């Protein structure tokens, strides 16, 4: 088990609390999954706003509901904002997400949001994206799908809440957009953990005792 780094945890908390301050009354907010979002939920609950939330995982839904946040389903209506963490953030805004296995739902929520806010600690900033890249695969014919993907490692553990098999692409790659297109063309791949800059509006980075804010241009 990896020991907890107090400085890193403090950076996560600062980024999450800064994101909570961006939420306004009457908003509909998508809630991500992961260790940084774990700091977001109580910070958002403390604000006592009248908001409706949509969660990306059963765990997030359970914790948010317990804290008094109103959680409902994802509908055809646009979300005002989504807030989530990331495993890697490149300088051009490309993300890797899905270390916790929720990237399919996280991508749906991010795509449905007018503003997608990413919250990370400083260790998540990278010069270039690198493997592993999380995948969710259709359970039917999964061995065939794994063979078509090629450089992939299946994860141990349960299926996703939607019945998918989790795996990681572990091969070398250059342009994320090229790999994203390649993975999307493989039958049986439900989703991958590459998120393009077009999805992202704001990145909040906990750095020591302050939060750096990066704004990406609307696309």
mmCIF file of C-alpha atoms in Angstrom:
data_model
loop_
_atom_site.group_PDB
_atom_site.id
_atom_site.type_symbol
_atom_site.label_atom_id
_atom_site.label_comp_id
_atom_site.label_asym_id
_atom_site.label_seq_id
_atom_site.Cartn_x
_atom_site.Cartn_y
_atom_site.Cartn_z
ATOM 1 C CA UNK A 1 0.000 0.000 0.000
ATOM 2 C CA UNK A 2 1.372 3.410 -1.025
ATOM 3 C CA UNK A 3 1.995 5.662 2.000
ATOM 4 C CA UNK A 4 0.007 8.883 2.175
ATOM 5 C CA UNK A 5 1.970 12.007 1.234
ATOM 6 C CA UNK A 6 0.605 14.866 3.407
ATOM 7 C CA UNK A 7 1.839 17.577 1.021
ATOM 8 C CA UNK A 8 0.215 15.917 -1.968
ATOM 9 C CA UNK A 9 -3.049 15.438 -0.060
ATOM 10 C CA UNK A 10 -2.989 19.119 0.938
ATOM 11 C CA UNK A 11 -2.589 20.083 -2.732
ATOM 12 C CA UNK A 12 -5.564 17.920 -3.680
ATOM 13 C CA UNK A 13 -7.660 19.510 -0.958
ATOM 14 C CA UNK A 14 -6.750 23.056 -2.022
ATOM 15 C CA UNK A 15 -7.603 22.351 -5.678
ATOM 16 C CA UNK A 16 -10.896 20.725 -4.690
ATOM 17 C CA UNK A 17 -11.886 23.568 -2.375
ATOM 18 C CA UNK A 18 -11.098 26.117 -5.105
ATOM 19 C CA UNK A 19 -13.378 24.217 -7.495
ATOM 20 C CA UNK A 20 -16.162 24.137 -4.910
ATOM 21 C CA UNK A 21 -16.027 27.936 -4.803
ATOM 22 C CA UNK A 22 -16.739 28.080 -8.549
ATOM 23 C CA UNK A 23 -20.144 26.429 -8.118
ATOM 24 C CA UNK A 24 -23.117 28.782 -7.972
ATOM 25 C CA UNK A 25 -26.601 28.399 -6.568
ATOM 26 C CA UNK A 26 -29.127 26.542 -8.776
ATOM 27 C CA UNK A 27 -26.438 24.857 -10.881
ATOM 28 C CA UNK A 28 -26.511 21.270 -12.068
ATOM 29 C CA UNK A 29 -23.084 19.799 -11.319
ATOM 30 C CA UNK A 30 -21.385 16.615 -12.463
ATOM 31 C CA UNK A 31 -19.301 14.979 -9.740
ATOM 32 C CA UNK A 32 -16.271 12.898 -10.662
ATOM 33 C CA UNK A 33 -14.664 9.970 -8.912
ATOM 34 C CA UNK A 34 -11.356 9.558 -7.113
ATOM 35 C CA UNK A 35 -9.150 10.753 -4.301
ATOM 36 C CA UNK A 36 -9.235 14.443 -5.231
ATOM 37 C CA UNK A 37 -13.010 14.452 -5.634
ATOM 38 C CA UNK A 38 -13.159 13.002 -2.122
ATOM 39 C CA UNK A 39 -12.099 16.472 -0.914
ATOM 40 C CA UNK A 40 -14.544 18.220 -3.260
ATOM 41 C CA UNK A 41 -17.694 16.620 -1.880
ATOM 42 C CA UNK A 42 -17.504 17.921 1.717
ATOM 43 C CA UNK A 43 -16.284 21.313 0.483
ATOM 44 C CA UNK A 44 -19.316 21.546 -1.790
ATOM 45 C CA UNK A 45 -21.684 20.357 0.942
ATOM 46 C CA UNK A 46 -20.378 23.016 3.340
ATOM 47 C CA UNK A 47 -21.459 25.737 0.918
ATOM 48 C CA UNK A 48 -25.113 24.801 1.468
ATOM 49 C CA UNK A 49 -26.141 25.656 -2.086
ATOM 50 C CA UNK A 50 -29.356 24.627 -3.816
ATOM 51 C CA UNK A 51 -27.804 22.480 -6.551
ATOM 52 C CA UNK A 52 -28.539 19.197 -8.288
ATOM 53 C CA UNK A 53 -25.670 16.770 -8.788
ATOM 54 C CA UNK A 54 -24.999 13.870 -11.128
ATOM 55 C CA UNK A 55 -22.438 11.319 -9.939
ATOM 56 C CA UNK A 56 -20.042 9.288 -12.070
ATOM 57 C CA UNK A 57 -19.880 6.289 -9.734
ATOM 58 C CA UNK A 58 -21.924 4.561 -7.038
ATOM 59 C CA UNK A 59 -19.247 5.508 -4.478
ATOM 60 C CA UNK A 60 -19.472 9.222 -5.312
ATOM 61 C CA UNK A 61 -23.266 9.056 -5.252
ATOM 62 C CA UNK A 62 -23.282 7.395 -1.831
ATOM 63 C CA UNK A 63 -20.872 9.886 -0.264
ATOM 64 C CA UNK A 64 -22.538 12.919 -1.850
ATOM 65 C CA UNK A 65 -25.990 11.810 -0.684
ATOM 66 C CA UNK A 66 -24.708 11.156 2.824
ATOM 67 C CA UNK A 67 -23.325 14.705 2.925
ATOM 68 C CA UNK A 68 -26.725 16.118 1.985
ATOM 69 C CA UNK A 69 -26.088 16.853 -1.702
ATOM 70 C CA UNK A 70 -29.039 16.174 -4.006
ATOM 71 C CA UNK A 71 -28.037 13.559 -6.590
ATOM 72 C CA UNK A 72 -30.064 12.626 -9.658
ATOM 73 C CA UNK A 73 -29.635 10.831 -12.984
ATOM 74 C CA UNK A 74 -27.950 12.105 -16.127
ATOM 75 C CA UNK A 75 -30.683 13.292 -18.493
ATOM 76 C CA UNK A 76 -30.713 14.949 -21.898
ATOM 77 C CA UNK A 77 -30.308 18.364 -20.247
ATOM 78 C CA UNK A 78 -26.893 20.014 -20.266
ATOM 79 C CA UNK A 79 -24.967 20.277 -16.989
ATOM 80 C CA UNK A 80 -23.720 23.691 -15.917
ATOM 81 C CA UNK A 81 -20.416 22.301 -14.685
ATOM 82 C CA UNK A 82 -18.554 19.039 -14.123
ATOM 83 C CA UNK A 83 -15.647 18.695 -11.702
ATOM 84 C CA UNK A 84 -13.267 15.756 -11.712
ATOM 85 C CA UNK A 85 -9.669 14.744 -11.155
ATOM 86 C CA UNK A 86 -7.155 13.338 -13.632
ATOM 87 C CA UNK A 87 -4.225 10.927 -13.665
ATOM 88 C CA UNK A 88 -2.175 13.001 -16.124
ATOM 89 C CA UNK A 89 -2.508 16.532 -17.524
ATOM 90 C CA UNK A 90 -0.373 17.565 -20.513
ATOM 91 C CA UNK A 91 0.557 21.202 -21.317
ATOM 92 C CA UNK A 92 -1.838 21.264 -24.285
ATOM 93 C CA UNK A 93 -4.809 20.141 -22.154
ATOM 94 C CA UNK A 94 -4.949 16.459 -23.046
ATOM 95 C CA UNK A 95 -5.852 14.291 -20.051
ATOM 96 C CA UNK A 96 -5.540 10.696 -18.982
ATOM 97 C CA UNK A 97 -8.340 9.575 -16.676
ATOM 98 C CA UNK A 98 -9.668 6.277 -15.465
ATOM 99 C CA UNK A 99 -7.203 4.999 -12.901
ATOM 100 C CA UNK A 100 -10.240 4.368 -10.725
ATOM 101 C CA UNK A 101 -12.127 2.671 -13.556
ATOM 102 C CA UNK A 102 -14.906 5.249 -13.972
ATOM 103 C CA UNK A 103 -13.697 6.957 -17.163
ATOM 104 C CA UNK A 104 -16.661 5.965 -19.349
ATOM 105 C CA UNK A 105 -19.153 7.670 -17.063
ATOM 106 C CA UNK A 106 -16.691 10.494 -16.420
ATOM 107 C CA UNK A 107 -16.427 11.149 -20.170
ATOM 108 C CA UNK A 108 -20.220 11.175 -20.529
ATOM 109 C CA UNK A 109 -20.506 13.712 -17.713
ATOM 110 C CA UNK A 110 -17.690 15.891 -19.078
ATOM 111 C CA UNK A 111 -19.265 15.885 -22.548
ATOM 112 C CA UNK A 112 -22.620 16.921 -21.085
ATOM 113 C CA UNK A 113 -21.173 19.893 -19.163
ATOM 114 C CA UNK A 114 -20.915 23.491 -20.308
ATOM 115 C CA UNK A 115 -17.751 23.833 -18.204
ATOM 116 C CA UNK A 116 -15.438 20.954 -17.269
ATOM 117 C CA UNK A 117 -13.140 21.744 -14.351
ATOM 118 C CA UNK A 118 -10.179 19.446 -13.678
ATOM 119 C CA UNK A 119 -8.700 19.343 -10.164
ATOM 120 C CA UNK A 120 -5.246 17.860 -9.567
ATOM 121 C CA UNK A 121 -2.178 18.001 -7.374
ATOM 122 C CA UNK A 122 1.131 19.100 -8.886
ATOM 123 C CA UNK A 123 2.369 15.536 -9.496
ATOM 124 C CA UNK A 124 -0.302 15.013 -12.176
ATOM 125 C CA UNK A 125 1.224 17.593 -14.538
ATOM 126 C CA UNK A 126 3.357 15.868 -17.210
ATOM 127 C CA UNK A 127 5.392 17.013 -20.204
ATOM 128 C CA UNK A 128 3.689 14.403 -22.404
ATOM 129 C CA UNK A 129 1.051 11.731 -21.822
ATOM 130 C CA UNK A 130 2.345 8.210 -21.303
ATOM 131 C CA UNK A 131 0.959 4.733 -20.639
ATOM 132 C CA UNK A 132 -0.964 3.208 -19.029
ATOM 133 C CA UNK A 133 -4.150 4.413 -20.743
ATOM 134 C CA UNK A 134 -7.283 2.998 -19.068
ATOM 135 C CA UNK A 135 -9.808 1.112 -21.197
ATOM 136 C CA UNK A 136 -13.288 -0.213 -20.611
ATOM 137 C CA UNK A 137 -14.095 -3.218 -22.785
ATOM 138 C CA UNK A 138 -17.322 -5.007 -23.602
ATOM 139 C CA UNK A 139 -17.444 -8.205 -21.550
ATOM 140 C CA UNK A 140 -18.702 -10.211 -24.543
ATOM 141 C CA UNK A 141 -15.734 -11.505 -26.519
ATOM 142 C CA UNK A 142 -13.248 -9.707 -24.287
ATOM 143 C CA UNK A 143 -10.346 -12.001 -25.151
ATOM 144 C CA UNK A 144 -10.861 -11.233 -28.831
ATOM 145 C CA UNK A 145 -10.919 -7.508 -28.069
ATOM 146 C CA UNK A 146 -7.746 -7.739 -25.987
ATOM 147 C CA UNK A 147 -5.998 -9.453 -28.900
ATOM 148 C CA UNK A 148 -7.101 -6.702 -31.317
ATOM 149 C CA UNK A 149 -5.906 -3.914 -29.025
ATOM 150 C CA UNK A 150 -2.485 -5.547 -28.754
ATOM 151 C CA UNK A 151 -0.344 -3.904 -26.071
ATOM 152 C CA UNK A 152 -2.857 -4.220 -23.267
ATOM 153 C CA UNK A 153 -3.029 -5.531 -19.707
ATOM 154 C CA UNK A 154 -6.334 -6.709 -18.250
ATOM 155 C CA UNK A 155 -6.994 -5.560 -14.704
ATOM 156 C CA UNK A 156 -7.902 -7.888 -11.882
ATOM 157 C CA UNK A 157 -11.101 -7.106 -10.023
ATOM 158 C CA UNK A 158 -14.827 -6.704 -10.581
ATOM 159 C CA UNK A 159 -16.617 -5.425 -13.650
ATOM 160 C CA UNK A 160 -17.575 -1.755 -13.866
ATOM 161 C CA UNK A 161 -21.066 -0.726 -12.670
ATOM 162 C CA UNK A 162 -22.110 -0.934 -16.336
ATOM 163 C CA UNK A 163 -20.747 -4.450 -16.799
ATOM 164 C CA UNK A 164 -17.513 -3.546 -18.577
ATOM 165 C CA UNK A 165 -14.073 -5.123 -18.222
ATOM 166 C CA UNK A 166 -11.228 -2.819 -17.205
ATOM 167 C CA UNK A 167 -7.832 -2.941 -18.869
ATOM 168 C CA UNK A 168 -4.888 -0.644 -19.649
ATOM 169 C CA UNK A 169 -3.177 0.087 -22.943
ATOM 170 C CA UNK A 170 0.530 -0.134 -22.122
ATOM 171 C CA UNK A 171 2.179 0.428 -25.500
ATOM 172 C CA UNK A 172 4.255 3.438 -26.471
ATOM 173 C CA UNK A 173 2.515 6.206 -28.409
ATOM 174 C CA UNK A 174 3.135 9.697 -29.733
ATOM 175 C CA UNK A 175 0.161 11.910 -30.507
ATOM 176 C CA UNK A 176 -2.751 11.236 -28.113
ATOM 177 C CA UNK A 177 -5.261 12.047 -30.862
ATOM 178 C CA UNK A 178 -3.827 9.282 -33.065
ATOM 179 C CA UNK A 179 -4.026 6.703 -30.278
ATOM 180 C CA UNK A 180 -7.541 7.853 -29.365
ATOM 181 C CA UNK A 181 -8.738 7.304 -32.948
ATOM 182 C CA UNK A 182 -7.005 3.921 -33.101
ATOM 183 C CA UNK A 183 -8.654 2.720 -29.889
ATOM 184 C CA UNK A 184 -12.065 4.034 -30.929
ATOM 185 C CA UNK A 185 -11.886 1.961 -34.116
ATOM 186 C CA UNK A 186 -11.430 -1.341 -32.247
ATOM 187 C CA UNK A 187 -14.725 -3.249 -31.908
ATOM 188 C CA UNK A 188 -15.309 -4.107 -28.271
ATOM 189 C CA UNK A 189 -13.584 -1.035 -26.839
ATOM 190 C CA UNK A 190 -16.331 0.824 -24.978
ATOM 191 C CA UNK A 191 -14.146 3.802 -24.070
ATOM 192 C CA UNK A 192 -10.598 4.903 -23.376
ATOM 193 C CA UNK A 193 -9.158 7.286 -20.797
ATOM 194 C CA UNK A 194 -7.843 9.916 -23.227
ATOM 195 C CA UNK A 195 -9.776 13.181 -22.867
ATOM 196 C CA UNK A 196 -9.119 15.859 -25.528
ATOM 197 C CA UNK A 197 -8.511 19.545 -24.718
ATOM 198 C CA UNK A 198 -11.828 20.395 -26.371
ATOM 199 C CA UNK A 199 -13.581 18.956 -23.328
ATOM 200 C CA UNK A 200 -11.622 20.960 -20.758
ATOM 201 C CA UNK A 201 -12.225 24.568 -19.721
ATOM 202 C CA UNK A 202 -10.342 24.991 -16.432
ATOM 203 C CA UNK A 203 -7.503 23.135 -14.705
ATOM 204 C CA UNK A 204 -6.951 23.838 -10.999
ATOM 205 C CA UNK A 205 -3.554 22.635 -9.772
ATOM 206 C CA UNK A 206 -2.639 22.481 -6.110
ATOM 207 C CA UNK A 207 0.971 23.681 -5.871
ATOM 208 C CA UNK A 208 2.322 23.879 -2.344
ATOM 209 C CA UNK A 209 0.253 26.405 -0.425
ATOM 210 C CA UNK A 210 -1.561 27.897 -3.446
ATOM 211 C CA UNK A 211 -3.712 26.906 -6.434
ATOM 212 C CA UNK A 212 -2.688 27.587 -10.015
ATOM 213 C CA UNK A 213 -5.550 28.099 -12.460
ATOM 214 C CA UNK A 214 -5.168 27.380 -16.182
ATOM 215 C CA UNK A 215 -7.935 28.416 -18.563
ATOM 216 C CA UNK A 216 -8.198 26.645 -21.896
ATOM 217 C CA UNK A 217 -9.879 28.531 -24.747
ATOM 218 C CA UNK A 218 -13.428 27.431 -25.657
ATOM 219 C CA UNK A 219 -13.387 25.210 -28.747
#
